[in-house]
Every structure is written in structure tokens, then in C-alpha cells.
Coordinates of C-alpha atoms and ligand atoms in Angstrom, one line a residue:
X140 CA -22.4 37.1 -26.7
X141 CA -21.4 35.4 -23.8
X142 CA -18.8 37.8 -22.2
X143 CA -17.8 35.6 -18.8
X144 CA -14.0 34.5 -18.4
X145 CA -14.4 30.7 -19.5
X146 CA -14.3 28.1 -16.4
X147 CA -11.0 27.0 -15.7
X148 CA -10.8 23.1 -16.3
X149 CA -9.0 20.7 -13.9
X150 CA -8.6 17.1 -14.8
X151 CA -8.0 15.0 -11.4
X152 CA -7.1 11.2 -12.0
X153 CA -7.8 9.0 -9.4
X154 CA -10.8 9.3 -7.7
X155 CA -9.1 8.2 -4.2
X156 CA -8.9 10.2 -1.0
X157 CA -6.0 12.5 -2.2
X158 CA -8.0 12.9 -5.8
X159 CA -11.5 13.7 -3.5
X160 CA -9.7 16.0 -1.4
X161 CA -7.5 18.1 -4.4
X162 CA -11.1 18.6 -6.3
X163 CA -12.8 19.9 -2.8
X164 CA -10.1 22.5 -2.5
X165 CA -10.1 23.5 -6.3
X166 CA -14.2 23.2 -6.1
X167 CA -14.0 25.9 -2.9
X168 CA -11.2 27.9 -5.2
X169 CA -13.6 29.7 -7.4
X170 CA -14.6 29.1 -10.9
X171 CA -12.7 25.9 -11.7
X172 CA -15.0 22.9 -13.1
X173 CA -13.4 19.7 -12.2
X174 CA -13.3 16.5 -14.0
X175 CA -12.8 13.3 -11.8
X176 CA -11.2 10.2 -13.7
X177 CA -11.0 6.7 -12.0
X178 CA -10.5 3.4 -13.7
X179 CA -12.5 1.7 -11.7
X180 CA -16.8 2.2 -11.7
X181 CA -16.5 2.9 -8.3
X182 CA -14.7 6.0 -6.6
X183 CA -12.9 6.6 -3.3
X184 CA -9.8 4.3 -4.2
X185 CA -8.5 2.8 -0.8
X186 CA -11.3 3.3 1.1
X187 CA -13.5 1.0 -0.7
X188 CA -11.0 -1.4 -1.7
X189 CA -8.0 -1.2 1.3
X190 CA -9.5 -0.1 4.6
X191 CA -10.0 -3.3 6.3
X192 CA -14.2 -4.3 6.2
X193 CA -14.0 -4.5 10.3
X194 CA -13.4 -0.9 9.9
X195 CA -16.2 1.0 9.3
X196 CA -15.7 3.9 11.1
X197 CA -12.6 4.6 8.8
X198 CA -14.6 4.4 6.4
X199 CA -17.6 6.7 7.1
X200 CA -14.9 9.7 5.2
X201 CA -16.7 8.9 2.4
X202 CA -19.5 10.9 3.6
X203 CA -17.2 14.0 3.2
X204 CA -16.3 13.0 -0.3
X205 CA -19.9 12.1 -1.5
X206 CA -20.4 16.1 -0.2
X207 CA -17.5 16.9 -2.7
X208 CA -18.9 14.7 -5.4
X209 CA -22.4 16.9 -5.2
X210 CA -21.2 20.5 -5.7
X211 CA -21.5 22.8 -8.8
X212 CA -18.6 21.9 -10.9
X213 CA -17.8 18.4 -10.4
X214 CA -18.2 15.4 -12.9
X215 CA -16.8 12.1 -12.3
X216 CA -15.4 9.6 -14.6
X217 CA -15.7 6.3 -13.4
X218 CA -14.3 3.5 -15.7
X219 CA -12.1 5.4 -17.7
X220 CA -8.7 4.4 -17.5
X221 CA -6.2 7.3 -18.5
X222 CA -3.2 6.2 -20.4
X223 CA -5.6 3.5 -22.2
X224 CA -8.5 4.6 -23.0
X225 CA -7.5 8.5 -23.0
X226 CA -3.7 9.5 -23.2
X227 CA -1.6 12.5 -20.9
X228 CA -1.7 14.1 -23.6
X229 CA -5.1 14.3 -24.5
X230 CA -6.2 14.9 -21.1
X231 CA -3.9 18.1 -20.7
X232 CA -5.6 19.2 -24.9
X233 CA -8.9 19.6 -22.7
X234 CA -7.7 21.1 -19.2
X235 CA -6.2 24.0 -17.7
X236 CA -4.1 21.5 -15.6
X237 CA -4.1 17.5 -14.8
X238 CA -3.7 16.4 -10.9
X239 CA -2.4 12.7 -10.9
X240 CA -3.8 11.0 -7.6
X241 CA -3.9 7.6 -8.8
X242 CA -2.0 6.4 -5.5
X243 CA 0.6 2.8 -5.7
X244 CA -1.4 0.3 -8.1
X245 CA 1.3 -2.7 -7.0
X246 CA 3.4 -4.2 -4.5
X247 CA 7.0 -3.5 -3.5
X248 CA 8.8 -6.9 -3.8
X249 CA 11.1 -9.0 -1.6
X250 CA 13.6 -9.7 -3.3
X251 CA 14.3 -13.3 -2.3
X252 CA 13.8 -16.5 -4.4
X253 CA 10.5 -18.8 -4.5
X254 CA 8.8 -15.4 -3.7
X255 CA 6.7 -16.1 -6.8
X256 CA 5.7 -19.7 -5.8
X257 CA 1.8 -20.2 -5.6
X258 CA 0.7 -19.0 -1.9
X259 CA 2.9 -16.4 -1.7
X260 CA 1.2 -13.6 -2.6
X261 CA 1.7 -10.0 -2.1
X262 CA -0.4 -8.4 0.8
X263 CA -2.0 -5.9 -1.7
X264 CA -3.5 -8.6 -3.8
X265 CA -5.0 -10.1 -0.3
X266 CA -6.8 -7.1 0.9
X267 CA -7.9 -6.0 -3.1
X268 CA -9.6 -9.7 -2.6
X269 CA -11.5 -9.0 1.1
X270 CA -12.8 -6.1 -0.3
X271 CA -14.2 -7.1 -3.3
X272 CA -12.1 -5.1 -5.7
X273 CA -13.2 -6.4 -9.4
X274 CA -8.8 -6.7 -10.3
X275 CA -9.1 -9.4 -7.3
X276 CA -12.8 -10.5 -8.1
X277 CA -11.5 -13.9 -9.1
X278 CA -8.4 -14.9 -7.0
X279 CA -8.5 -18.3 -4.7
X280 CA -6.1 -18.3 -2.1
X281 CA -5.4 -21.4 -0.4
X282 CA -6.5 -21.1 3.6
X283 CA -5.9 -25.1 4.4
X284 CA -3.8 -23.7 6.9
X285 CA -2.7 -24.9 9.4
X286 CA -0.1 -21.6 9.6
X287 CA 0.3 -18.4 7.6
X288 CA 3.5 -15.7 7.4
X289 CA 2.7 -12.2 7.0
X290 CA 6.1 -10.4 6.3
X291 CA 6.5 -7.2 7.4
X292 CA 5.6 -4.8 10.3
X293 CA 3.2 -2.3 8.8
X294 CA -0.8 -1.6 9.2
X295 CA -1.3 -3.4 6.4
X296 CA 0.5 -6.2 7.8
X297 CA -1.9 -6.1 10.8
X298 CA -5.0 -5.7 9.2
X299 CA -4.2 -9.0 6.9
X300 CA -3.3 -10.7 9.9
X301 CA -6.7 -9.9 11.9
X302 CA -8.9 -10.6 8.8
X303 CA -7.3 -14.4 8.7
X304 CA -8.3 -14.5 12.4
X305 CA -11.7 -13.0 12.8
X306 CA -14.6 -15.2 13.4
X307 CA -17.4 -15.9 11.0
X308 CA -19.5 -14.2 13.5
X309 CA -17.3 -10.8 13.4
X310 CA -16.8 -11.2 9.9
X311 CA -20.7 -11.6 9.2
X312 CA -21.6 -7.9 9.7
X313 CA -18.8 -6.7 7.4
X314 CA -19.0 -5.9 3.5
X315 CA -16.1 -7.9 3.4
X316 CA -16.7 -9.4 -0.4
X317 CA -19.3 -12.4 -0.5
X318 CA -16.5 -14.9 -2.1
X319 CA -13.6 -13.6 0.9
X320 CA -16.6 -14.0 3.6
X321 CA -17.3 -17.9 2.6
X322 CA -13.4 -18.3 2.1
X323 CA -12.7 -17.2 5.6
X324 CA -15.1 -18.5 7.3
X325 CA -14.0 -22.0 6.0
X326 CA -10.3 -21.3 6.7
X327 CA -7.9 -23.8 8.4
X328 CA -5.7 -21.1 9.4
X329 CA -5.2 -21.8 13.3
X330 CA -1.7 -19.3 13.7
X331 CA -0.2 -16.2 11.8
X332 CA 3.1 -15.3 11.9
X333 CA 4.1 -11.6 11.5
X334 CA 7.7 -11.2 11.2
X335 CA 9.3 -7.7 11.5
X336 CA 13.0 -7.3 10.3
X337 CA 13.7 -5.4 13.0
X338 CA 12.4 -5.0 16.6
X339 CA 9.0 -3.2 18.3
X340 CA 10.7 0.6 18.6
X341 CA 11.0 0.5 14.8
X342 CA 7.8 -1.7 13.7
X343 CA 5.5 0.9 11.6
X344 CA 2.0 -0.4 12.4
X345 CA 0.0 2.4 14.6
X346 CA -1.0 1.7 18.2
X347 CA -4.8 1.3 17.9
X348 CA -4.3 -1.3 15.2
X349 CA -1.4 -3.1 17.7
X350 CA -3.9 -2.8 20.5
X351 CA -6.9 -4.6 18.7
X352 CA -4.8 -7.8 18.1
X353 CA -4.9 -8.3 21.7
X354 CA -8.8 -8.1 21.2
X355 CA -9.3 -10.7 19.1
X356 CA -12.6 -12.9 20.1
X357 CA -10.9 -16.2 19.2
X358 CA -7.0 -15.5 19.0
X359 CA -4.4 -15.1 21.1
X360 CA -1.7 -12.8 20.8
X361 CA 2.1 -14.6 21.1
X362 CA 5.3 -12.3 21.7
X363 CA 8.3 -14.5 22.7
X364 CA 10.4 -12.4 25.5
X365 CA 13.4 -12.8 24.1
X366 CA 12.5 -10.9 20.9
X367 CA 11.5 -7.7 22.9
X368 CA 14.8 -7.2 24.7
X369 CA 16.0 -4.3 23.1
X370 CA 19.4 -3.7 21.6
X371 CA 21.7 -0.8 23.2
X372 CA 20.7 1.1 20.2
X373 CA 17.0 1.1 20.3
X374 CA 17.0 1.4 23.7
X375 CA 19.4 4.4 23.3
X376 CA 16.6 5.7 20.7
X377 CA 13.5 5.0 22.6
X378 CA 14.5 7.0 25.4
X379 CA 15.8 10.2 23.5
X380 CA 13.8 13.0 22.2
X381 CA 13.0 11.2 19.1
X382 CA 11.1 8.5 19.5
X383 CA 7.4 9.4 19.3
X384 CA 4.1 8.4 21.4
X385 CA 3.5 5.8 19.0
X386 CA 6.9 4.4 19.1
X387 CA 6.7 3.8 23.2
X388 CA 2.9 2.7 23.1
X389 CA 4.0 0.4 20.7
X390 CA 6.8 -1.2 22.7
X391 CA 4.9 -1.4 26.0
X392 CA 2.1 -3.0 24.1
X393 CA 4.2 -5.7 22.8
X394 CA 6.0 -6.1 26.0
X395 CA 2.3 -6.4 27.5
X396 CA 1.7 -9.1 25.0
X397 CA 5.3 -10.9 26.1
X398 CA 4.2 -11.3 29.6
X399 CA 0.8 -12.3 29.4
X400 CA -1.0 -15.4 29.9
X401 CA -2.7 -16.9 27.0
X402 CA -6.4 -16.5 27.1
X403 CA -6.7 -20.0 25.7
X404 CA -8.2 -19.0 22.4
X405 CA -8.3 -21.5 19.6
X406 CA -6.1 -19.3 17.1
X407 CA -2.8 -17.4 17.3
X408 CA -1.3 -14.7 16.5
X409 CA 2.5 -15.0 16.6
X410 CA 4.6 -11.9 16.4
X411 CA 8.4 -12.4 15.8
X412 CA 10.7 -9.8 15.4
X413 CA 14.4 -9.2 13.9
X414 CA 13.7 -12.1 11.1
X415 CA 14.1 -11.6 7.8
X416 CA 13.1 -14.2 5.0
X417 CA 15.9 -15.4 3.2
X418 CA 14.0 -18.0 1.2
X419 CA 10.0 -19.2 0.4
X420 CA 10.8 -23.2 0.5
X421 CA 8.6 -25.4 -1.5
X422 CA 8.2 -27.1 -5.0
X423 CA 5.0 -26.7 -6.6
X424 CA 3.6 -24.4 -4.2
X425 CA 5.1 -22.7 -0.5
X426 CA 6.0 -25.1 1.8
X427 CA 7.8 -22.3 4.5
X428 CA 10.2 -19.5 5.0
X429 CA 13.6 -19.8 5.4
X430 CA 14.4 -16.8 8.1
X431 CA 17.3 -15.6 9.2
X432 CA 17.5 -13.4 13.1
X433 CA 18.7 -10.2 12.4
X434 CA 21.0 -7.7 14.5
X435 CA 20.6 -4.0 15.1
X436 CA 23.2 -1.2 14.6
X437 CA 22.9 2.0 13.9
X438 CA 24.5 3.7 10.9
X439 CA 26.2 6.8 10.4
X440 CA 23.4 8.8 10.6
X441 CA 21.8 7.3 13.3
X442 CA 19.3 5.2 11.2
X443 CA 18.6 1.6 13.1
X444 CA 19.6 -1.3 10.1
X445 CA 19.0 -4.9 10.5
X446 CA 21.9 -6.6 9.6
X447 CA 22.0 -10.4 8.9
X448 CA 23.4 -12.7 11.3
X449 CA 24.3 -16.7 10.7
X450 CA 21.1 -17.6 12.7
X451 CA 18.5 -19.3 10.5
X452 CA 15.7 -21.4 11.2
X453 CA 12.6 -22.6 8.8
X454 CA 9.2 -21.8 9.4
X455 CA 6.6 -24.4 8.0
X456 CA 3.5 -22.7 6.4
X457 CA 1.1 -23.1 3.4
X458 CA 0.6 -19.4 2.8
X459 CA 3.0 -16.2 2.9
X460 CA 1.5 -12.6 2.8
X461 CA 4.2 -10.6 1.6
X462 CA 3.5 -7.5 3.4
X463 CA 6.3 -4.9 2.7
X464 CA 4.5 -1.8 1.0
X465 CA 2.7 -0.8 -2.4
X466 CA 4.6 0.6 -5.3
X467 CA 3.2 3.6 -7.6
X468 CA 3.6 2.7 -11.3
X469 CA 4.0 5.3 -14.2
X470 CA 1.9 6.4 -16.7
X471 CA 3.2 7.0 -20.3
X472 CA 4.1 10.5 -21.2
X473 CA 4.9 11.4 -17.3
X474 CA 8.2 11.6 -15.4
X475 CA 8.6 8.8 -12.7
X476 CA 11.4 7.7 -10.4
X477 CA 11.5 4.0 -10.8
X478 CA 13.2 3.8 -7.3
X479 CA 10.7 5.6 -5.4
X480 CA 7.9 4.6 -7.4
X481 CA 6.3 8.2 -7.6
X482 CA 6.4 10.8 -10.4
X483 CA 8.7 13.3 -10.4
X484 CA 7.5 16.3 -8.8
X485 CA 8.5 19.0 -6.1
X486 CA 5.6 20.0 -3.3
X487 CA 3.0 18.7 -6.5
X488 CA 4.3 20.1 -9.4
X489 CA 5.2 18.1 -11.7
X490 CA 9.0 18.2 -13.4
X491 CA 10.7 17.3 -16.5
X492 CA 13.2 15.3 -14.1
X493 CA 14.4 15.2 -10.7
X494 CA 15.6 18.8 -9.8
X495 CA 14.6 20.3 -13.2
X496 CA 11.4 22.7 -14.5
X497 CA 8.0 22.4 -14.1
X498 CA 6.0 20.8 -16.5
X499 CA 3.1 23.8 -17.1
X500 CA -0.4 22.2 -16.3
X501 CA 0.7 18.6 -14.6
X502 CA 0.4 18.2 -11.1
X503 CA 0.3 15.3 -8.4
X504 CA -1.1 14.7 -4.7
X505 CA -1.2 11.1 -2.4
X506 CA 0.8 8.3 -2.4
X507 CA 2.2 8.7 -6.3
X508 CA 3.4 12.5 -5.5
X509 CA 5.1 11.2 -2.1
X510 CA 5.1 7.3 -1.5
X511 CA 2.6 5.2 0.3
X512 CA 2.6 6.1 3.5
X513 CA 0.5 8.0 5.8
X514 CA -3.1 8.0 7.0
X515 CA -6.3 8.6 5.1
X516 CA -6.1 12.3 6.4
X517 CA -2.6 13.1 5.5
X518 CA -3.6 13.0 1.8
X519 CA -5.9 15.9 2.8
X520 CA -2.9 18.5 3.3
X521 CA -0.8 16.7 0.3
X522 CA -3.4 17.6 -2.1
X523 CA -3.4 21.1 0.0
X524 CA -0.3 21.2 -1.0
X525 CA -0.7 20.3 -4.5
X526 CA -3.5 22.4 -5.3
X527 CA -2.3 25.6 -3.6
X528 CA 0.6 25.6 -6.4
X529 CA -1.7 25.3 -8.8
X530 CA -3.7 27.9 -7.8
X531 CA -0.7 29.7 -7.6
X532 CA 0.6 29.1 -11.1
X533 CA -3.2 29.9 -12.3
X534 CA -3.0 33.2 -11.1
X535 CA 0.5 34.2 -12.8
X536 CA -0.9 33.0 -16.3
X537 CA 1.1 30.2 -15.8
X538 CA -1.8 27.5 -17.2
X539 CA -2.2 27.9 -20.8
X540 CA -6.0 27.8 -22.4
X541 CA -6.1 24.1 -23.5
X542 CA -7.6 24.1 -27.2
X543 CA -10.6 21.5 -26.8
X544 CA -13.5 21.9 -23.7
X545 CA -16.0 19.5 -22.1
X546 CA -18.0 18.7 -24.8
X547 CA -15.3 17.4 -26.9
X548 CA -13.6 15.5 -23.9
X549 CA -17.3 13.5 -24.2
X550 CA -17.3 12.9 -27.3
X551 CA -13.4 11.6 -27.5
X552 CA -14.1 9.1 -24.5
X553 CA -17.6 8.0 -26.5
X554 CA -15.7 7.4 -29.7
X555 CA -13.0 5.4 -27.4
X556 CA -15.9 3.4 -26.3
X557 CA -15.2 3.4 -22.4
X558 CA -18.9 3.2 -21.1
X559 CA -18.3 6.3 -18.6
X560 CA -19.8 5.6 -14.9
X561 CA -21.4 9.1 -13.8
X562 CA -21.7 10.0 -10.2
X563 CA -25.3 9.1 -10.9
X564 CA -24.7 5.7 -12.0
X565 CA -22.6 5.2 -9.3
X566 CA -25.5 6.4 -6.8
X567 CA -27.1 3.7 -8.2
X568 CA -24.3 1.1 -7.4
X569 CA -24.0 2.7 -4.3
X570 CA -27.8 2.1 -3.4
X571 CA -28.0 -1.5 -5.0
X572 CA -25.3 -2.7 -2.5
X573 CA -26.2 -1.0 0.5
X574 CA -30.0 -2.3 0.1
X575 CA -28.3 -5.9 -0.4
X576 CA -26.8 -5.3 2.6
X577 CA -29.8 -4.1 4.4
X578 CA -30.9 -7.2 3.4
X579 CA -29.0 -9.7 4.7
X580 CA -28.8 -11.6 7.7
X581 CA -27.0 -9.6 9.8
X582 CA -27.4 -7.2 8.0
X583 CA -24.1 -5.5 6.7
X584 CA -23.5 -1.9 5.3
X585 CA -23.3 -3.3 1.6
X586 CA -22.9 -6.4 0.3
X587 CA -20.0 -5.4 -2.9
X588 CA -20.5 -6.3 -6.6
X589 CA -17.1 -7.7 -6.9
X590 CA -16.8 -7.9 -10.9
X591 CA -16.5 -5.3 -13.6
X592 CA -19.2 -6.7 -15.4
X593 CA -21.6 -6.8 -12.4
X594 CA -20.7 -2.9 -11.3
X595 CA -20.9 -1.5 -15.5
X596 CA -24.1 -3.6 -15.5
X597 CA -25.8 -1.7 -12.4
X598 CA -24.2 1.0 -12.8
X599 CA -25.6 1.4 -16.6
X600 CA -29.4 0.2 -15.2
X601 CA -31.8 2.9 -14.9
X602 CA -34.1 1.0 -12.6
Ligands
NAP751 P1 4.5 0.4 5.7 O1 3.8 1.1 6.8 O2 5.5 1.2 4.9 O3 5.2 -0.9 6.3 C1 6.0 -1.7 5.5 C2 6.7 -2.7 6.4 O4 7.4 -3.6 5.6 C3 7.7 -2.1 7.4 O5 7.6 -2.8 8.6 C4 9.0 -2.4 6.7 O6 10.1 -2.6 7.7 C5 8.7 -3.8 6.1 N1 9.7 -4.1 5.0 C6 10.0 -3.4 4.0 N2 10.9 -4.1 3.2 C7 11.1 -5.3 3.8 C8 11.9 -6.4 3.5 N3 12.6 -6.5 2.4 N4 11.8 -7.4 4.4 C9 11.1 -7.4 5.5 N5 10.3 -6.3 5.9 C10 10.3 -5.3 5.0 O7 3.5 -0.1 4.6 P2 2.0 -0.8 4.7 O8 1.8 -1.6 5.8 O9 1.8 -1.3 3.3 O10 1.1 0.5 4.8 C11 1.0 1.6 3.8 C12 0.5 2.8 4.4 O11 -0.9 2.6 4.6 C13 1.0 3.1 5.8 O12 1.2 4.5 5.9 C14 0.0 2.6 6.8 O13 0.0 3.2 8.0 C15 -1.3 2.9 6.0 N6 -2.4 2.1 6.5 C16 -3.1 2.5 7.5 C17 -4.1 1.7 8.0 C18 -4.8 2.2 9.2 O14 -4.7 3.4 9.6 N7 -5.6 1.4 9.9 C19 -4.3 0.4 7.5 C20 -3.6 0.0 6.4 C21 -2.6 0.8 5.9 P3 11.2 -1.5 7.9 O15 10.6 -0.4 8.7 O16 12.3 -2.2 8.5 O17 11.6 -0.9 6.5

């Protein structure tokens, strides 16, 4: 008779950076097997399918999460989607504990009317398309140009921006997705404007990201000087204790960009601050944006707010890139705050409601514990965080012997019919795409499969 403790059990669901890093920390814990869920056949969430494709270097993490993926204990579960083809329930019947770290599926919306008109799309959708993600595989998004809006002031904002302005040339040793690639590179697009509701000291895009549009092979960077005067409050702000490195760098950056001389590039990039969209104009499809300048106080509490002032002007463009943040969604069976867009949770745990008890066994890390924000690497201490409590309640009993193990999770998820990716038949994905991209001319890292079908299909050949 078998006389060992059985392995503790740990369902993680989302195979993202916060999901990688939470099963590293529980692998390194001791005797904990961990099962790794993703609905998609591929893992490492944002990395694959958000970091821009001129971005390699960001992505080379995945080389610490393939390490992760390897170790004694670890089993992924590609193409299973948890509250369709398995239930919370169910998952917690065959774990110790679940770890929800399936970051902000949507898009945060504006709020304004024609913001549903075709060619005004949300950001998310955009970048989900460059990269090749199989939800985006068969979007068309209309680049006749000759001018695109990006709202909002973020990274994300940025890196949409520089996509519509690399050249073929930079884009051609990307793994930007083959269908993104050929739109691009036949794009009319000759300016993007990125409007910020309020001014440079408050814009949340980092300053590498600011830096490289000034680096752009074929577009120059516009900053009118009028917009970078800043108001007594910011100014107030920029040169107390508060205001960070990134804050300053960002403001003498855009100043920079105020005063200098065009380098007579073909393309622009126009950055406008303290406008707000009011409207998307246009009848069948977007025509412009109705903007309106905005003025900054501060509140109360010190917090700089745009407020609205009676100065509006229209901007003509065949294309808006709403660019104003993801949104986590809920999954049945778990706590969420609709206004945050994260389940309910304190430091990971997960609670019955906002300021109540724990749920025993449920857990969550990343942008769905705490909002998308952040860096790749600040998902690495949230799921720190996360995991540490469990471990915790693990050690005070406080994770109840679920009643099924690992063989019967297999055979529930056969009977459900979801053709489960392994981490082997992801290798081979992972191998088919990167020879592809060996392949071509330049060669690229990978060139993606960009369907469902086309991933399942590979993934499931034993060739
Ligand atoms: P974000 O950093 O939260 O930026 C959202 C932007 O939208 C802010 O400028 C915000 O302005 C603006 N906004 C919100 N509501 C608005 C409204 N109603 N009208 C106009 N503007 C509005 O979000 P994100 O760009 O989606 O990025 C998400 C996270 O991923 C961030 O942490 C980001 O740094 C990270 N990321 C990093 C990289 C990288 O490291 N290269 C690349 C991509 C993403 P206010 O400040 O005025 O609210």
C-alpha cells in the first residue's frame, strides 16, 4: 500500500504570464502537481497575442515560462475553456485549490455615441489581429487611410500607433500575423492621431515606448507647443515629490518632440493632448471625431481631472482605435466587481463579496485579481502574492481534499469532447511556426497559425 501523503492539486486558469509565474512558485513549493488551463491551443496569453511583433526582446520571457512548463508536476491544458467546456465547480471537485489568471478578455468602452460604427474598433481587437490571435483570425480593418485616431494615452495606445506606421521593411522580420503583414504593408494610412484627455505629466505610456516614436524610419513625430504648456496644476505636480522619473522623461520627451524640426518623413505621427471625443461622426461607417479641449484641475484629493470646456473641433479620419484599457469579464460561479472588472478577492484570495470571507480553495493573480495594468514582470510578484496565501492556507488545513483526482479530470474533459492541446502538442505548434519562420524571406521568428482550426490541426499531428 502506497503510504505517501497524496500530491496536493492546483488548477491554474490562464496560461498567461501571471498563470506561468503562480505554477513556478507552487512547482518550487513542494509536492503540489499543477494543472494549467488555457482556452486557447497556445499558452503564454499576452505575450503571444499583445506584446507588439517589433518587440521581440519582450518577448524572449517565454523562455522562462517554457522552463516552468518542463518541470515534474506540470500539465497544461490548452483549448479547454473553463466555464464552457468544464465548470468552477467541477474544477474545484478535482483540486486542492483553483488560481484564476485569465487576465481582461475585452475592452473598456467609451462611452460616447457612433462608438460602435464600422472602423471604430476597440484597440484590443487591433493588436489580437497583428498578432495572429485565432478570436481576431478573420477581422478586415479598413487602412484606406488617409488618417487614423488612436484615443487614449497608454502603451497600448503607442504600440497600435507604431504598428500603423512601420514600414514593410521593419514589419518583414516580425511574426506579426501573415494577413496583418499584407494589410499593413498596403495601408493608406499617412498620419495617426493619439489624443490624450489630459496633458504629457499624466499620459500613462512608459518612456522607452515614447522615445521609439521619435525613431520611426518613415514617420515623423508632431507635438503642437501649445498643447505642452502645462497648467499651474501639473506643473505644481511635476515638480513635487511625487511625480516619478517616468513622469519627467515623459514630459521632456514630448517637449523635445514640440520643438523639433520635422525630419521630412512621408508619415505622421500626431500627438494631441487635453481632447476628449465627444462624438465618432459618420453614417454607414466613421467619418471623424468630434473632440472637445479639455481643462485641468485638481480635485480634492489632489487627483488632476480633465474637465470639459466649450472648445470643439472635428477631426476627419476613416479609422478610430479606441485605446482606453481592457476589461476582465467573470466567469459563472465566481464573485466579480462589474465596475472594476476583476473578481472579488483580497491580496489573491478569493471572497464571497467585497469585504466578506474567503472562499476555501479559489484564488486569483494578474490583471483579473488587480486590473490591467502593469508590466509583464509585475504579474510575477502578484501571483507571489497569490500563491504565498495559498500556501499559507494549505498549511493550516485550510484546503479541503477535493473528492475526484487526475485521472478523472481526463476522462470528464474527454467525455466533454474538448480535444486537449498538451505541452507536447504545443511543442509541436511551437516548432511548425518557428521553422516557417526560419523559412521565410527575411526570415522571422515564427510565422503564426492564426486559426483555431489551423493550431488543433498541428497541434493534434504527430509528424
Ligand atoms: P492604460 O495604461 O491604463 O492606459 C489607458 C489610457 O486610456 C490612459 O491614458 C487613460 O487616460 C485613457 N482613457 C481612459 N478612459 C478614457 C476616456 N474615457 N477617454 C479618453 N481617454 C481615456 O491601458 P493600456 O494602454 O491598455 O495598457 C494596459 C497595460 O498594459 C498597462 O499597464 C501598460 O503599461 C501595459 N502595456 C505595456 C506595454 C509595454 O511595456 N511595452 C505594451 C502594451 C501594454 P487617463 O489617465 O486620463 O485615465
Amino acid at each position: 500500500m502506497d503510504e505517501r501523503a497524496p500530491r496536493t492539486r492546483v488548477a491554474v486558469v490562464g496560461a498567461g504570464p501571471a498563470g506561468a509565474y503562480a505554477a513556478d512558485r507552487l512547482l518550487r513549493s513542494g509536492d503540489i502537481d499543477v494543472e494549467l488551463f488555457d482556452r486557447l491551443p497556445t499558452p503564454w496569453g499576452l505575450v503571444r497575442a499583445g506584446v507588439a511583433p517589433d518587440h521581440p526582446k519582450i518577448k524572449s520571457v517565454t523562455r522562462v515560462f517554457e522552463k516552468t512548463a518542463k518541470r515534474e508536476g506540470l500539465r497544461f491544458h490548452g483549448n479547454v475553456e473553463v466555464g464552457a467546456d468544464i465548470t468552477h465547480e467541477e474544477l474545484l471537485a478535482h483540486h486542492h485549490a483553483v488560481i484564476y489568471t485569465y487576465g481582461a478578455a475585452t475592452d473598456r468602452r467609451l462611452g460616447v455615441h457612433g462608438e460602435d460604427l464600422p472602423g471604430s474598433i476597440p484597440a484590443t481587437e487591433f493588436v489580437a489581429w497583428y498578432n495572429g490571435h485565432p478570436d481576431a483570425a478573420h477581422h478586415e480593418f479598413d487602412l484606406s487611410g488617409p488618417r487614423a485616431v488612436v484615443i487614449g494615452n497608454g502603451n497600448v495606445a503607442v504600440d497600435v500607433a507604431r504598428m500603423l506606421m512601420l514600414t514593410p521593411g521593419e514589419l518583414a522580420v516580425t511574426d506579426t500575423a501573415d494577413e496583418a503583414l499584407a494589410a499593413l504593408a498596403g495601408s493608406g494610412i499617412e498620419e495617426v492621431v493619439v489624443l490624450g484627455r489630459r496633458g504629457p505629466a499624466q499620459a500613462a505610456y512608459t518612456t522607452p515606448e515614447l522615445r521609439e516614436l521619435g525613431e520611426l524610419q518613415d514617420a515623423d513625430v508632431i507635438v503642437d507647443p501649445a498643447d505642452v504648456e502645462l497648467d499651474a496644476a501639473s506643473a505644481a505636480w511635476l515638480a513635487g515629490e511625487d511625480a516619478g522619473r517616468t513622469t519627467r522623461d515623459n514630459v521632456e520627451i514630448v517637449r523635445h518632440y514640440a520643438t523639433r524640426d520635422p525630419h521630412g518623413h512621408g508619415r505622421r505621427v500626431v500627438l494631441r493632448f487635453l481632447r476628449s471625443p465627444v462624438e465618432i461622426l459618420g453614417t454607414d461607417r466613421v467619418e471623424g471625431v468630434r473632440v472637445v479641449r479639455n481643462e485641468l484641475l485638481a480635485d480634492e484629493t489632489g487627483h488632476i481631472r480633465a474637465h470639459h470646456t466649450e472648445d470643439e473641433e472635428v477631426i476627419e479620419c476613416s479609422l478610430v482605435l479606441r485605446s482606453v484599457g481592457y476589461r476582465g469579464v467573470g466567469i459563472e460561479g465566481l464573485p466579480f466587481d462589474e465596475r472594476s472588472g476583476t473578481i472579488v478577492n483580497a491580496g489573491g484570495r478569493v471572497l464571497r463579496e467585497p469585504g466578506g470571507t474567503a472562499l476555501p480553495g479559489v484564488y486569483t493573480a494578474g490583471w483579473i485579481k488587480r486590473g490591467p495594468s502593469g508590466v509583464i514582470g509585475t504579474n510575477k510578484k502578484c501571483a507571489h502574492e497569490t500563491v504565498d496565501l495559498l500556501l499559507e492556507d494549505l498549511a493550516a488545513g485550510l484546503l479541503p481534499a477535493p473528492p475526484h483526482g487526475g485521472a478523472e479530470l481526463d476522462a470528464l474533459l474527454d467525455a466533454r469532447g474538448a480535444t486537449r492541446i498538451d505541452y507536447a502538442a504545443w511543442e509541436r505548434i511551437d516548432a511548425h511556426e518557428r521553422a516557417a519562420g526560419e523559412q521565410s524571406d527575411p526570415p522571422r521568428p515564427r510565422v503564426k497559425l492564426t486559426t483555431h482550426e489551423q493550431l488543433v490541426e498541428r497541434g493534434m499531428r504527430g509528424d
